[in-house]
XYZ file of C-alpha atoms in Angstrom:
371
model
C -301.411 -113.377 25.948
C -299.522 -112.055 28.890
C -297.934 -108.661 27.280
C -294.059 -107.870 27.249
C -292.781 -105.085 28.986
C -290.562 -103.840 26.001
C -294.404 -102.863 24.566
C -294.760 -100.603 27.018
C -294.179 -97.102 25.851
C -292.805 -94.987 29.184
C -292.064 -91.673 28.681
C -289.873 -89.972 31.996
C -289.972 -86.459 32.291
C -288.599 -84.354 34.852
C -284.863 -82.865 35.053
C -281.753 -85.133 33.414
C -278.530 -83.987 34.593
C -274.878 -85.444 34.002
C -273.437 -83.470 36.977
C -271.532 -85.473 39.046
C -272.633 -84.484 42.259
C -276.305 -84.498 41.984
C -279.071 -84.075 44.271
C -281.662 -86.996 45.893
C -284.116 -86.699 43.382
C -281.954 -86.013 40.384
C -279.531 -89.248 41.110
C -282.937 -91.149 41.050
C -284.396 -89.607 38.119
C -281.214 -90.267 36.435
C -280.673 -94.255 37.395
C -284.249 -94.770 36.544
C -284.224 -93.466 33.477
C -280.284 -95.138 32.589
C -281.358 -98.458 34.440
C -284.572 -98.693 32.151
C -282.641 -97.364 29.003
C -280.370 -100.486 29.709
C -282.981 -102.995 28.149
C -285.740 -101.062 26.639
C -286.147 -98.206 24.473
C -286.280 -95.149 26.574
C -287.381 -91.508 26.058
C -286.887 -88.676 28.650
C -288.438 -85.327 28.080
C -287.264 -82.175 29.935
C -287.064 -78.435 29.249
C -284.775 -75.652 28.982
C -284.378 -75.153 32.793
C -281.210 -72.163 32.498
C -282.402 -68.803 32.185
C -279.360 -67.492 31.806
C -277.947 -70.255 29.308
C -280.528 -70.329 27.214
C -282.300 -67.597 25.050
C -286.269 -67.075 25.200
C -286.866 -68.519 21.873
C -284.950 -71.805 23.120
C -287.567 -71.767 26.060
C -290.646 -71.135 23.923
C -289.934 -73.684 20.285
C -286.173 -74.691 21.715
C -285.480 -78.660 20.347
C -282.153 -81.042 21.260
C -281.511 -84.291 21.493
C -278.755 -86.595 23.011
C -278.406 -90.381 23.237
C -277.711 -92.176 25.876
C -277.182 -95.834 25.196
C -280.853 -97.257 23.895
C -282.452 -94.214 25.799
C -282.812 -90.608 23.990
C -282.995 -87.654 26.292
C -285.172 -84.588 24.751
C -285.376 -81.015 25.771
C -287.937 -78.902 23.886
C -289.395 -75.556 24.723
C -292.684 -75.156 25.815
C -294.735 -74.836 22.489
C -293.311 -78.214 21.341
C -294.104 -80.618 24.268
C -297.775 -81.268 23.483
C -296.980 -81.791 19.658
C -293.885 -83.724 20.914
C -296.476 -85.869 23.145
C -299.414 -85.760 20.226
C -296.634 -87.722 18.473
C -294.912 -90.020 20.719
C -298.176 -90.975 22.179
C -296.985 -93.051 25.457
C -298.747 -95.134 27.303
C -297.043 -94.468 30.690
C -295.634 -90.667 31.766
C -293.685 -90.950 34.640
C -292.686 -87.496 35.912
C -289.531 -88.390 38.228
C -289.006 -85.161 39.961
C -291.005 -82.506 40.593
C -290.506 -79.621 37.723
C -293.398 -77.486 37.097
C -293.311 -77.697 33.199
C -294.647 -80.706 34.065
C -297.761 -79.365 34.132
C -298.570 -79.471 30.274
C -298.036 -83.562 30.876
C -301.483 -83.211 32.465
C -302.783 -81.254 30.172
C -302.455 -83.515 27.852
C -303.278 -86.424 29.765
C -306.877 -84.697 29.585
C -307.497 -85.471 26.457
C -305.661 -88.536 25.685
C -306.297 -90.538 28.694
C -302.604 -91.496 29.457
C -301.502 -92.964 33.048
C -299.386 -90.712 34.886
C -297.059 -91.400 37.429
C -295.299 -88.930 40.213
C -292.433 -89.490 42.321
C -292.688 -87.323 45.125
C -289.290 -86.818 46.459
C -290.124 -83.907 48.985
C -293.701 -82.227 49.698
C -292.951 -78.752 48.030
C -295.949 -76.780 50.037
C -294.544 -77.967 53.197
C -290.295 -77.133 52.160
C -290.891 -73.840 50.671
C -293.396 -72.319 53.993
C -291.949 -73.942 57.093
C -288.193 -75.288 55.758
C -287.787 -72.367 53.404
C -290.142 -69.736 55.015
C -290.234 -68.223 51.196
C -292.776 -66.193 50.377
C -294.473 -64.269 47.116
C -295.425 -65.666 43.620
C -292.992 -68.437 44.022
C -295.172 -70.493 46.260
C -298.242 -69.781 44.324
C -297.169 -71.338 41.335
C -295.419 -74.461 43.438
C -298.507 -74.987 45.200
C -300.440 -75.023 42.255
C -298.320 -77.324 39.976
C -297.939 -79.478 42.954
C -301.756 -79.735 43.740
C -301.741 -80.615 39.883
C -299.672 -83.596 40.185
C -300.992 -85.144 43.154
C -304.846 -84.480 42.565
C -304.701 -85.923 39.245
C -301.542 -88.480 39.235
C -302.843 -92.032 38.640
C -300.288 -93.078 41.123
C -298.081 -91.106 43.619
C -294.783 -93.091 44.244
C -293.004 -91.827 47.797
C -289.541 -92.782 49.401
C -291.103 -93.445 52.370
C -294.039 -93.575 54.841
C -292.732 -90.279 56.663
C -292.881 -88.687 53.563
C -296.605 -89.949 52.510
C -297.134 -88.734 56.004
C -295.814 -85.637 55.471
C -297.931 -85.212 52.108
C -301.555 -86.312 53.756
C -301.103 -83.300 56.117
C -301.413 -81.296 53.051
C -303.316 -83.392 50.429
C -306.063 -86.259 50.253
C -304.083 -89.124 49.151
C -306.286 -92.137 48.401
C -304.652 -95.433 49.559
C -304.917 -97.112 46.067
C -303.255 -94.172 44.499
C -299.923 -94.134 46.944
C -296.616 -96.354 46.243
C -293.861 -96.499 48.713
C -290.431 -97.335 46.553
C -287.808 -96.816 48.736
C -284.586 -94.582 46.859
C -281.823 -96.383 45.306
C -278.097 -96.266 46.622
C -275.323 -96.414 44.311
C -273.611 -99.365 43.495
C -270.065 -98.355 44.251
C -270.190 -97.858 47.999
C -271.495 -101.757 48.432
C -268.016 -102.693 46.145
C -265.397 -100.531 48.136
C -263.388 -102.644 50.779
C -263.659 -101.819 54.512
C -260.194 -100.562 56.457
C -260.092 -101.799 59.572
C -259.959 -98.864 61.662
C -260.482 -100.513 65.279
C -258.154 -98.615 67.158
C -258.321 -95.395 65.692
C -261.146 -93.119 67.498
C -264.432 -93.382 66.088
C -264.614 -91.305 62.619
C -267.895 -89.649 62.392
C -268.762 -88.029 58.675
C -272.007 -85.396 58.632
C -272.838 -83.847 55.418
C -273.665 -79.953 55.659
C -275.434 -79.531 51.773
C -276.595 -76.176 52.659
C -277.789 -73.533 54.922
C -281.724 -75.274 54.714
C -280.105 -78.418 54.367
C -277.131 -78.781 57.462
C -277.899 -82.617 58.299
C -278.391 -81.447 61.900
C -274.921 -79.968 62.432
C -276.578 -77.324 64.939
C -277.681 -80.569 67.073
C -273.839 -81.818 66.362
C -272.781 -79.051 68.246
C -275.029 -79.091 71.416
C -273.300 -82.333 72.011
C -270.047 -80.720 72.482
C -269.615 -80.248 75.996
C -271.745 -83.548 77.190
C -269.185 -86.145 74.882
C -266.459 -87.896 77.214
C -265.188 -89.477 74.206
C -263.069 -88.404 71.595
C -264.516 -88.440 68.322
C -263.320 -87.261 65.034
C -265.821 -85.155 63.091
C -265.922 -84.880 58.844
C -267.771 -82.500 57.673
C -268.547 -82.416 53.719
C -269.352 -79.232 52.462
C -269.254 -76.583 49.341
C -270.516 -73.593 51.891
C -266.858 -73.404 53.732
C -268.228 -69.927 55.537
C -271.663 -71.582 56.606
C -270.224 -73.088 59.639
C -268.350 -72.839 62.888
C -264.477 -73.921 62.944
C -262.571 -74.773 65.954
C -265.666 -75.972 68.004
C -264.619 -79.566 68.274
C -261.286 -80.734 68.515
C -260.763 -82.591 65.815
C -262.601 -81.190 63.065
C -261.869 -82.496 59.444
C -264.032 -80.718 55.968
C -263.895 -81.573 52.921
C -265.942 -80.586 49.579
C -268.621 -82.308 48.453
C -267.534 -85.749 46.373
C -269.074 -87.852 43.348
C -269.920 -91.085 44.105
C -266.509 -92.785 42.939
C -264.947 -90.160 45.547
C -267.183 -90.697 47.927
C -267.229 -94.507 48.597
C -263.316 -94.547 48.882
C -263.641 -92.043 51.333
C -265.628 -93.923 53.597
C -263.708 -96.580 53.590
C -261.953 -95.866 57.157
C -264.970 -94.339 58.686
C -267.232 -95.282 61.208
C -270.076 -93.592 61.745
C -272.582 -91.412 59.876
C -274.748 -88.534 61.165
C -278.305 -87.632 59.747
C -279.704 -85.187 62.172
C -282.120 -82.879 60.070
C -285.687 -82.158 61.251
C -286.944 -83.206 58.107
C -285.942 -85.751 55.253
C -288.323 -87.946 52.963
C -285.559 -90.293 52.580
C -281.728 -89.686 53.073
C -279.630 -91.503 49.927
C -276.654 -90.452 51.796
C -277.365 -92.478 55.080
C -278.225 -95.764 52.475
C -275.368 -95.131 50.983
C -272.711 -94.641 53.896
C -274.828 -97.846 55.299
C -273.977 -99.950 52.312
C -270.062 -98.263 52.647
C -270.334 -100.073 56.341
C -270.722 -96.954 58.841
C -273.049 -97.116 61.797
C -276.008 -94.242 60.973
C -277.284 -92.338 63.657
C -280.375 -90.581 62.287
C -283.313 -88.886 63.094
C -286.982 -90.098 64.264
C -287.617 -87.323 61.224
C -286.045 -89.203 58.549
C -287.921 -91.705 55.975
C -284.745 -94.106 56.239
C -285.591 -94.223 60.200
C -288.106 -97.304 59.385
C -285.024 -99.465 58.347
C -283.121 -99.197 61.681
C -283.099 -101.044 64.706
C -281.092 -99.395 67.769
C -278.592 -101.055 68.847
C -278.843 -103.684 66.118
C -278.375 -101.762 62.541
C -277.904 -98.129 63.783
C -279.306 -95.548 65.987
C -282.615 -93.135 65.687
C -283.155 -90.552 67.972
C -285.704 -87.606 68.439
C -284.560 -84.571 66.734
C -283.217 -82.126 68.766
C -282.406 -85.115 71.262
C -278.564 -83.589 71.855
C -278.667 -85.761 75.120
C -279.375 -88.850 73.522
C -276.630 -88.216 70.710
C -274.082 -87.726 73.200
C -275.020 -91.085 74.538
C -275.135 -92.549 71.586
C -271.770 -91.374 70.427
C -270.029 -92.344 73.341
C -271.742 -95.829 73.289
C -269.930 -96.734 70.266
C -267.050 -95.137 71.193
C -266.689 -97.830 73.921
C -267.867 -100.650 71.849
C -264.941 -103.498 71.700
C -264.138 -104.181 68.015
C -267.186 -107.394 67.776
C -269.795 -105.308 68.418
C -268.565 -102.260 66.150
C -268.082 -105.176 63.091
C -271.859 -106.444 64.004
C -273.126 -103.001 63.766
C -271.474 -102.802 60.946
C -272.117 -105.957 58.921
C -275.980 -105.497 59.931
C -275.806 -101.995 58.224
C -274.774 -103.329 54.963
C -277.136 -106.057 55.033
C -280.334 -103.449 55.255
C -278.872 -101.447 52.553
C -278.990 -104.322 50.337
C -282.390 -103.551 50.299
C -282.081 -100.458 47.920
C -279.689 -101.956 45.438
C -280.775 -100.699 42.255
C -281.791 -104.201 40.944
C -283.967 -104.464 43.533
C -285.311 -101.362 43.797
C -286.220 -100.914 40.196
C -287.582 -104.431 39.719
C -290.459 -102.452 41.620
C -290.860 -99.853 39.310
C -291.341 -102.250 36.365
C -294.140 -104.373 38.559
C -296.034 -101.066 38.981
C -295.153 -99.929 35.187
C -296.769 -103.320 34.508
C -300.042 -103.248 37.073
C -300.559 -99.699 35.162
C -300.685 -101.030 31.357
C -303.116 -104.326 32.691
């Protein structure tokens, strides 16, 4: 008899949050975990991540538990994941994002023989030397839990090819082990109605996270005296001192938004700008794609196998101010057909990572795994 996957006893691990601005890997962890919790019983373990917030005996026999539709989310301390996992006994872990508590998962996988899956967002060895340039005990333990999860991970899920790339430079990844599932853009930026904003200059948005992550605004600014076009430039930040004011003329920021936010504000924009050296995916550029604008990314970045120049988007080298300049003044001549083509072929790739697409992979592979 073929089995049913509602027999299939997953438990996700990893980091739940119910911020609403969320990083890459916690907005997938969490529509994973919510999308599978929709139809199935669900259980999600993670641990008492706050220092500050929460006392030492919290972190060491710590226990709470909150529901989320037919899903249960479960923070413990540390002495009471393997009983937790002794009980629950789970045929699938799946650890969504890297944590290093995670660790004990493998542990116990050891002894009880239980399939493990990792989604590797971001290759940690490689962020915290050359992107981070940290150094001390930090990277010891990172490198170590890491090794952990890839060396003994029944299968190692990545957002892309540049990412399993990135991770072979570092690691021996055999080719039966690796899964690329691409990330999954949220629903409300496909739903929000375009404003037609054909005579208005073009409306560029960049997204500067952080000072490690600044979506290439440095490369932004080397094209500042090569543009003969005019372009309007939002920036969305939280770091309001990280950056340069005045530079270009018309230079709009704005704070970080949740998703709801977000989509409405792309509404009348054109274009969007992912310039960073390095970036296993980029859920922003899928979802200002399925919004309508016209990406312009880098050769760097693991959405860069979805585009087309000229036809869904741009991709240049990093670094490539030259190029950008070009590019930017391109579309600032494009007549209003070829701006709506452009357009109309960017929300037809992000289709692709529509989250009932997207996860119907993740239950094929949940399923290959329990055969």
């Amino acid at each position: 008899m073929r089995r049913k996957e509602d027999n299939v006893k997953i438990l996700f691990a990893g980091r739940y949050s119910e911020e609403k601005i969320l990083s890459g890997p916690e907005r997938t962890s969490k529509d994973i975990f919510d999308e599978y919790a929709s139809n199935h019983s669900a259980v999600f373990l993670q641990y008492f991540f706050d220092g500050r917030k929460f006392s030492l005996f919290k972190k060491l026999f710590g226990k709470q538990t909150t529901e989320y539709g037919r899903g249960k989310v479960f923070t413990l301390g540390i002495f009471r994941i393997i009983p937790f996992l002794v009980s629950y006994r789970p045929e699938i872990i799946h650890l969504l994002n890297y944590e290093r508590f995670a660790v004990i998962l493998y542990l116990y996988r050891l002894v009880f023989k239980t399939t493990v899956i990792y989604s590797s967002h971001g290759i940690i060895k490689f962020e915290n030397t050359v992107i981070k340039k940290l150094r001390g005990r930090k990277i010891y333990k990172d490198n170590f839990c890491e090794r952990i999860f890839i060396r003994y991970s029944d299968k190692i899920i990545f957002p892309s090819e540049e990412a399993k790339n990135t991770a072979g430079k570092y690691y021996k990844l055999p080719e039966d082990k690796t899964v690329i599932i691409p990330n999954i853009a949220g629903g409300l930026f496909y739903d929000i109605a375009k404003i037609n904003s054909e005579s208005q200059p073009i409306k560029a948005v960049i997204h500067y996270k952080n000072s490690l992550n600044k979506s290439g605004y440095e490369m932004l600014l080397g094209t500042i005296n090569l543009l003969k076009s005019n372009i309007d430039i939002y920036l969305l930040t939280n770091e309001l001192t990280g950056f340069q004011r005045g530079i270009f003329p018309k230079l709009y920021v704005h704070v970080m938004m949740p998703q709801d936010k977000l989509a409405e504000f792309y509404a009348d924009k054109n274009v969007f700008l992912s310039l960073n050296s390095y970036e296993t995916f980029s859920i922003s550029t899928a979802e200002a794609m399925a919004s309508g604008l016209i990406p312009i990314i880098t050769n760097e970045t693991g959405i860069s196998a979805y585009i087309n120049n000229g036809v869904n988007g741009f991709k240049i080298a990093y670094g490539d101010t030259s190029m950008l300049g070009e590019i930017l003044d391109r579309i600032s001549s494009m007549n209003s057909d070829e701006i709506i083509s452009l357009t109309q072929k960017a929300k037809e790739t992000a289709e692709a990572f529509r989250i009932d697409k997207i996860f119907s992979r993740y239950l094929k592979l949940y399923r290959e795994c329990v055969k």
